[in-house]
């Protein structure tokens, strides 16, 4: 197996953590209401153009609830740019996720819901879903 094939196999088994402790972001993603995932860094770059699991965290055990594709990110340079996309990323104004300054928005597509499955692996940004 080539290095590329090994890397591809690893990415296909990964799920991205979506923290629901402040808001029901995973449901918003699954319902098509949240179409951009925001991060403070380019932490989701390894998953661009890949299908990844959606892992609900922050409320009960980590749970795989669906799958999505992650697109090329947009860099928000200021609060005004971030505010313009608020209907897409759904971060509540004034919440702890509502950061001033630079942040990164990853478009989400091809979202599909799956039967919930508890995930026991660990990871800060992503975790193995196999």
Coordinates of N, CA, C and O in Angstrom, one line a residue:
X1 N 0.9 -1.2 0.0 CA 0.0 0.0 0.0 C 0.9 1.2 0.0 O 1.8 1.3 0.8
X2 N 0.6 2.2 -0.9 CA 1.4 3.4 -1.0 C 1.1 4.3 0.2 O 0.2 4.2 1.0
X3 N 2.0 5.3 0.4 CA 1.8 6.3 1.5 C 0.5 7.0 1.3 O -0.2 7.3 2.3
X4 N 0.2 7.4 0.0 CA -1.1 8.0 -0.2 C -2.3 7.2 0.2 O -3.2 7.7 0.8
X5 N -2.2 5.9 -0.2 CA -3.4 5.0 0.2 C -3.5 4.9 1.7 O -4.6 4.8 2.2
X6 N -2.4 4.8 2.4 CA -2.4 4.7 3.9 C -3.0 6.0 4.4 O -3.9 5.9 5.3
X7 N -2.6 7.1 3.9 CA -3.2 8.4 4.4 C -4.7 8.5 4.1 O -5.4 9.0 4.9
X8 N -5.0 8.1 2.9 CA -6.5 8.1 2.5 C -7.3 7.2 3.4 O -8.4 7.6 3.9
X9 N -6.8 6.0 3.7 CA -7.5 5.1 4.6 C -7.7 5.7 6.0 O -8.8 5.6 6.6
X10 N -6.7 6.4 6.5 CA -6.8 7.1 7.8 C -7.8 8.2 7.8 O -8.6 8.3 8.7
X11 N -7.8 9.1 6.8 CA -8.7 10.2 6.7 C -10.2 9.6 6.6 O -11.0 10.2 7.3
X12 N -10.4 8.6 5.9 CA -11.8 8.1 5.7 C -12.3 7.5 7.1 O -13.5 7.4 7.2
X13 N -11.5 7.3 8.0 CA -11.9 6.7 9.3 C -12.1 7.8 10.4 O -12.4 7.5 11.5
X14 N -11.9 9.1 10.0 CA -11.9 10.2 11.0 C -13.3 10.9 11.1 O -14.0 11.0 10.1
X15 N -13.5 11.4 12.3 CA -14.7 12.2 12.5 C -14.3 13.5 13.1 O -13.3 13.5 13.9
X16 N -14.9 14.6 12.8 CA -14.6 15.9 13.3 C -15.5 16.2 14.5 O -16.7 16.0 14.5
X17 N -14.9 16.6 15.6 CA -15.6 16.9 16.8 C -16.4 18.3 16.7 O -15.8 19.3 16.2
X18 N -17.7 18.2 17.0 CA -18.5 19.4 17.0 C -19.1 19.6 18.4 O -19.8 18.7 18.8
X19 N -18.7 20.6 19.1 CA -19.0 20.8 20.5 C -20.4 21.4 20.6 O -20.6 22.6 20.2
X20 N -21.3 20.7 21.2 CA -22.7 21.1 21.4 C -23.0 21.7 22.7 O -24.1 21.9 23.1
X21 N -22.0 22.0 23.5 CA -22.2 22.4 24.9 C -22.9 23.8 25.0 O -23.6 24.1 25.9
X22 N -22.6 24.7 24.0 CA -23.2 26.0 23.9 C -24.4 26.1 23.0 O -25.3 27.0 23.3
X23 N -24.5 25.3 22.0 CA -25.6 25.4 21.0 C -25.7 24.0 20.3 O -24.7 23.3 20.2
X24 N -26.8 23.7 19.7 CA -27.0 22.4 19.1 C -26.4 22.4 17.6 O -27.1 22.2 16.7
X25 N -25.1 22.6 17.5 CA -24.5 22.7 16.2 C -24.6 21.5 15.4 O -24.8 21.6 14.1
X26 N -24.5 20.3 16.0 CA -24.6 19.1 15.1 C -26.0 19.0 14.5 O -26.1 18.7 13.3
X27 N -27.0 19.3 15.2 CA -28.4 19.3 14.6 C -28.5 20.3 13.5 O -29.2 20.1 12.5
X28 N -27.9 21.5 13.8 CA -28.0 22.5 12.7 C -27.3 22.1 11.5 O -27.8 22.3 10.4
X29 N -26.2 21.4 11.6 CA -25.5 20.8 10.4 C -26.3 19.8 9.7 O -26.5 19.8 8.5
X30 N -26.8 18.9 10.5 CA -27.6 17.8 9.9 C -28.9 18.3 9.3 O -29.4 17.7 8.3
X31 N -29.5 19.4 9.8 CA -30.7 20.0 9.2 C -30.4 20.9 8.1 O -31.3 21.5 7.5
X32 N -29.1 21.2 7.8 CA -28.8 22.1 6.7 C -28.8 23.5 7.0 O -28.7 24.4 6.2
X33 N -28.9 23.9 8.3 CA -29.0 25.2 8.8 C -27.6 25.8 9.0 O -27.5 27.0 8.9
X34 N -26.7 25.0 9.3 CA -25.3 25.5 9.6 C -24.5 24.9 8.4 O -24.3 23.7 8.3
X35 N -24.0 25.8 7.6 CA -23.2 25.3 6.4 C -21.8 25.7 6.4 O -21.0 25.4 5.4
X36 N -21.3 26.3 7.5 CA -19.9 26.7 7.6 C -19.5 26.3 9.1 O -20.2 26.7 10.0
X37 N -18.4 25.6 9.2 CA -17.8 25.3 10.5 C -16.7 26.2 10.7 O -15.8 26.3 9.9
X38 N -16.7 27.0 11.8 CA -15.6 27.9 12.1 C -14.6 27.4 13.1 O -15.0 26.6 14.1
X39 N -13.4 27.7 12.9 CA -12.3 27.4 13.8 C -11.4 28.6 13.9 O -11.3 29.4 13.1
X40 N -10.6 28.6 15.0 CA -9.6 29.7 15.2 C -8.4 29.5 14.4 O -7.6 30.5 14.2
X41 N -8.1 28.3 14.0 CA -6.9 28.0 13.2 C -7.3 27.1 12.0 O -8.5 26.8 11.8
X42 N -6.4 26.8 11.2 CA -6.6 25.9 10.0 C -6.6 24.4 10.4 O -6.1 23.6 9.7
X43 N -7.2 24.1 11.5 CA -7.1 22.8 12.1 C -7.8 21.7 11.3 O -7.6 20.5 11.4
X44 N -8.8 22.1 10.4 CA -9.5 21.1 9.6 C -8.9 21.0 8.2 O -9.4 20.2 7.4
X45 N -7.7 21.6 7.9 CA -7.1 21.6 6.6 C -6.8 20.1 6.1 O -7.0 19.8 5.0
X46 N -6.4 19.2 7.0 CA -6.2 17.8 6.6 C -7.4 17.1 6.0 O -7.3 16.1 5.3
X47 N -8.6 17.7 6.2 CA -9.8 17.0 5.8 C -10.5 17.7 4.7 O -11.6 17.3 4.3
X48 N -9.9 18.7 4.1 CA -10.5 19.5 3.0 C -10.7 18.5 1.8 O -9.8 17.6 1.5
X49 N -11.8 18.6 1.2 CA -12.2 17.7 0.1 C -12.4 16.3 0.5 O -12.2 15.4 -0.4
X50 N -12.6 16.0 1.7 CA -12.8 14.7 2.2 C -14.1 14.5 2.9 O -14.7 15.5 3.5
X51 N -14.7 13.3 2.9 CA -15.8 13.0 3.8 C -15.3 12.6 5.1 O -14.4 11.8 5.3
X52 N -15.9 13.2 6.2 CA -15.6 12.9 7.5 C -16.8 12.7 8.4 O -17.9 13.1 8.0
X53 N -16.7 12.0 9.5 CA -17.8 11.8 10.4 C -18.1 13.1 11.1 O -17.2 13.9 11.3
X54 N -19.3 13.2 11.6 CA -19.7 14.3 12.4 C -19.9 13.8 13.8 O -20.7 12.9 14.1
X55 N -19.0 14.2 14.7 CA -19.0 13.7 16.1 C -19.6 14.7 17.0 O -19.0 15.8 17.2
X56 N -20.7 14.4 17.6 CA -21.3 15.3 18.6 C -20.6 15.2 20.0 O -20.4 14.1 20.5
X57 N -20.0 16.3 20.5 CA -19.4 16.2 21.8 C -20.0 17.4 22.6 O -20.8 18.2 22.2
X58 N -19.6 17.4 23.9 CA -20.1 18.4 24.8 C -21.4 18.2 25.5 O -21.8 18.9 26.4
X59 N -22.1 17.1 25.1 CA -23.3 16.7 25.7 C -23.4 15.2 25.7 O -23.7 14.6 24.7
X60 N -23.0 14.6 26.8 CA -23.0 13.1 26.8 C -21.8 12.6 26.2 O -20.8 13.3 25.8
X61 N -21.8 11.3 25.9 CA -20.6 10.7 25.3 C -20.4 11.1 23.8 O -21.4 11.5 23.2
X62 N -19.2 11.1 23.3 CA -18.9 11.4 21.9 C -19.7 10.5 21.1 O -19.7 9.3 21.3
X63 N -20.5 11.0 20.1 CA -21.4 10.2 19.3 C -21.3 10.6 17.8 O -21.4 11.7 17.4
X64 N -21.1 9.6 17.0 CA -21.1 9.8 15.5 C -22.6 9.9 15.1 O -23.4 9.1 15.4
X65 N -22.9 11.1 14.5 CA -24.3 11.3 14.1 C -24.5 11.5 12.6 O -25.6 11.6 12.2
X66 N -23.4 11.5 11.8 CA -23.6 11.7 10.4 C -22.2 11.8 9.7 O -21.2 11.6 10.3
X67 N -22.3 12.2 8.4 CA -21.1 12.4 7.6 C -21.3 13.7 6.8 O -22.4 14.2 6.6
X68 N -20.1 14.3 6.5 CA -20.1 15.6 5.7 C -18.8 15.7 4.9 O -17.8 15.0 5.3
X69 N -18.8 16.5 3.9 CA -17.6 16.9 3.2 C -17.2 18.3 3.7 O -18.0 19.1 3.9
X70 N -15.9 18.5 3.7 CA -15.3 19.8 4.2 C -14.7 20.4 3.0 O -13.9 19.8 2.3
X71 N -15.0 21.7 2.7 CA -14.5 22.4 1.6 C -13.3 23.3 1.9 O -12.9 23.4 3.1
X72 N -12.8 24.0 0.9 CA -11.7 25.0 1.0 C -12.2 26.1 2.0 O -13.3 26.7 1.8
X73 N -11.3 26.5 2.9 CA -11.7 27.4 3.9 C -11.7 28.9 3.4 O -11.0 29.2 2.5
X74 N -12.4 29.7 4.2 CA -12.4 31.1 4.0 C -11.8 31.7 5.2 O -12.2 31.3 6.3
X75 N -10.9 32.7 5.1 CA -10.3 33.3 6.3 C -11.1 34.6 6.5 O -11.2 35.4 5.7
X76 N -11.6 34.7 7.8 CA -12.3 35.9 8.2 C -11.2 36.9 8.8 O -10.5 36.5 9.7
X77 N -11.1 38.0 8.2 CA -10.0 39.0 8.6 C -10.5 39.9 9.7 O -9.7 40.5 10.4
X78 N -11.8 40.0 9.9 CA -12.3 41.0 10.9 C -13.7 40.6 11.3 O -14.4 39.7 10.7
X79 N -14.3 41.2 12.3 CA -15.6 40.9 12.9 C -16.7 41.2 11.8 O -17.7 40.5 11.8
X80 N -16.5 42.2 11.0 CA -17.6 42.5 10.0 C -17.7 41.3 9.0 O -18.9 40.9 8.6
X81 N -16.6 40.7 8.5 CA -16.7 39.6 7.6 C -17.4 38.4 8.3 O -18.2 37.7 7.8
X82 N -17.0 38.2 9.6 CA -17.6 37.1 10.4 C -19.1 37.3 10.5 O -19.8 36.3 10.4
X83 N -19.5 38.5 10.8 CA -20.9 38.8 11.0 C -21.7 38.6 9.7 O -22.8 38.1 9.8
X84 N -21.1 38.9 8.6 CA -21.8 38.7 7.3 C -22.2 37.2 7.1 O -23.2 36.9 6.5
X85 N -21.3 36.3 7.5 CA -21.6 34.9 7.4 C -22.3 34.2 8.5 O -22.5 33.0 8.6
X86 N -22.7 35.1 9.5 CA -23.4 34.5 10.7 C -24.6 33.6 10.4 O -24.7 32.6 11.0
X87 N -25.4 33.9 9.4 CA -26.5 33.0 9.0 C -26.0 31.6 8.6 O -26.8 30.6 8.6
X88 N -24.8 31.5 8.1 CA -24.2 30.3 7.6 C -23.5 29.5 8.7 O -23.6 28.3 8.7
X89 N -22.7 30.2 9.6 CA -22.0 29.5 10.6 C -22.8 29.4 11.9 O -22.4 28.6 12.8
X90 N -23.8 30.2 12.1 CA -24.7 30.1 13.2 C -24.1 30.3 14.6 O -24.7 29.9 15.6
X91 N -22.9 30.9 14.7 CA -22.3 31.2 16.0 C -23.0 32.4 16.6 O -23.1 33.5 16.0
X92 N -23.6 32.2 17.8 CA -24.4 33.2 18.4 C -23.5 34.4 18.8 O -22.4 34.3 19.3
X93 N -24.0 35.6 18.5 CA -23.3 36.8 18.9 C -23.1 36.9 20.4 O -24.0 36.6 21.1
X94 N -21.8 37.2 20.8 CA -21.5 37.3 22.2 C -21.2 35.9 22.9 O -20.8 35.9 24.0
X95 N -21.3 34.8 22.1 CA -21.0 33.5 22.7 C -19.5 33.3 22.8 O -18.7 34.1 22.3
X96 N -19.0 32.3 23.5 CA -17.6 32.1 23.7 C -17.0 31.7 22.3 O -15.8 31.9 22.2
X97 N -17.7 31.2 21.4 CA -17.2 30.9 20.0 C -17.1 32.2 19.1 O -16.5 32.1 18.1
X98 N -17.8 33.3 19.6 CA -17.8 34.5 18.8 C -16.5 35.3 19.0 O -16.5 36.2 19.9
X99 N -15.5 34.9 18.4 CA -14.1 35.5 18.6 C -14.0 36.7 17.7 O -14.3 36.8 16.5
X100 N -13.3 37.8 18.2 CA -12.9 38.9 17.4 C -11.7 38.6 16.7 O -10.9 37.7 17.1
X101 N -11.5 39.2 15.6 CA -10.2 39.0 14.8 C -10.3 37.9 13.8 O -11.4 37.5 13.4
X102 N -9.2 37.3 13.5 CA -9.1 36.3 12.5 C -9.7 34.9 12.9 O -9.5 34.5 14.0
X103 N -10.4 34.3 12.0 CA -10.8 32.9 12.2 C -11.0 32.3 10.8 O -10.9 33.0 9.8
X104 N -11.3 31.0 10.8 CA -11.4 30.3 9.5 C -12.8 29.6 9.4 O -13.2 29.0 10.4
X105 N -13.4 29.7 8.3 CA -14.7 29.1 8.0 C -14.6 28.0 6.9 O -14.2 28.3 5.8
X106 N -15.0 26.8 7.3 CA -14.9 25.7 6.4 C -16.4 25.4 5.9 O -17.2 25.1 6.7
X107 N -16.6 25.5 4.6 CA -17.9 25.1 4.0 C -18.2 23.6 4.2 O -17.3 22.8 4.0
X108 N -19.4 23.3 4.5 CA -19.8 21.9 4.7 C -20.8 21.5 3.6 O -21.7 22.3 3.3
X109 N -20.7 20.3 3.1 CA -21.6 19.9 2.0 C -21.8 18.4 2.1 O -21.2 17.7 2.9
X110 N -22.8 17.9 1.3 CA -23.1 16.5 1.2 C -23.3 15.9 2.6 O -22.8 14.8 2.9
X111 N -24.1 16.6 3.4 CA -24.3 16.2 4.8 C -25.4 15.1 4.8 O -26.4 15.1 4.1
X112 N -25.1 14.0 5.6 CA -26.0 12.9 5.7 C -26.1 12.5 7.2 O -25.1 12.4 7.8
X113 N -27.3 12.2 7.6 CA -27.5 11.8 9.0 C -27.3 10.3 9.0 O -27.7 9.6 8.0
X114 N -26.8 9.7 10.1 CA -26.7 8.3 10.3 C -27.2 7.9 11.7 O -27.5 8.8 12.5
X115 N -27.4 6.6 11.8 CA -27.8 6.1 13.1 C -26.7 6.5 14.2 O -25.6 6.2 13.9
X116 N -27.1 7.1 15.3 CA -26.1 7.5 16.3 C -25.3 6.3 16.8 O -25.8 5.2 17.0
X117 N -24.0 6.5 16.9 CA -23.1 5.5 17.4 C -22.1 6.1 18.3 O -21.3 7.0 18.0
X118 N -22.0 5.6 19.6 CA -21.1 6.1 20.5 C -19.6 5.8 20.1 O -19.4 4.7 19.6
X119 N -18.8 6.8 20.2 CA -17.4 6.7 19.8 C -16.5 6.7 21.1 O -16.6 7.7 21.9
X120 N -15.6 5.8 21.2 CA -14.8 5.7 22.4 C -13.3 6.2 22.2 O -12.6 6.3 23.2
X121 N -12.9 6.5 21.0 CA -11.6 7.1 20.8 C -11.6 8.5 21.3 O -12.6 9.1 21.6
X122 N -10.4 9.0 21.4 CA -10.2 10.4 21.9 C -9.5 11.3 20.8 O -8.8 10.8 20.0
X123 N -9.7 12.6 20.9 CA -9.1 13.5 20.0 C -9.6 14.9 20.2 O -10.8 15.1 20.5
X124 N -8.8 15.9 20.2 CA -9.2 17.3 20.4 C -10.0 17.8 19.2 O -11.0 18.5 19.4
X125 N -9.5 17.6 18.0 CA -10.1 18.2 16.8 C -10.9 17.1 16.1 O -12.0 17.3 15.6
X126 N -10.3 15.9 16.0 CA -10.9 14.8 15.3 C -10.6 13.5 16.0 O -9.7 13.5 16.9
X127 N -11.3 12.5 15.7 CA -11.1 11.2 16.3 C -11.4 10.1 15.4 O -12.2 10.2 14.5
X128 N -10.8 8.9 15.6 CA -11.1 7.7 14.8 C -12.5 7.3 15.1 O -13.0 7.2 16.2
X129 N -13.2 6.9 14.0 CA -14.6 6.5 14.1 C -14.8 5.0 13.8 O -15.9 4.5 13.9
X130 N -13.7 4.3 13.6 CA -13.8 2.8 13.3 C -13.8 2.1 14.6 O -13.3 2.4 15.6

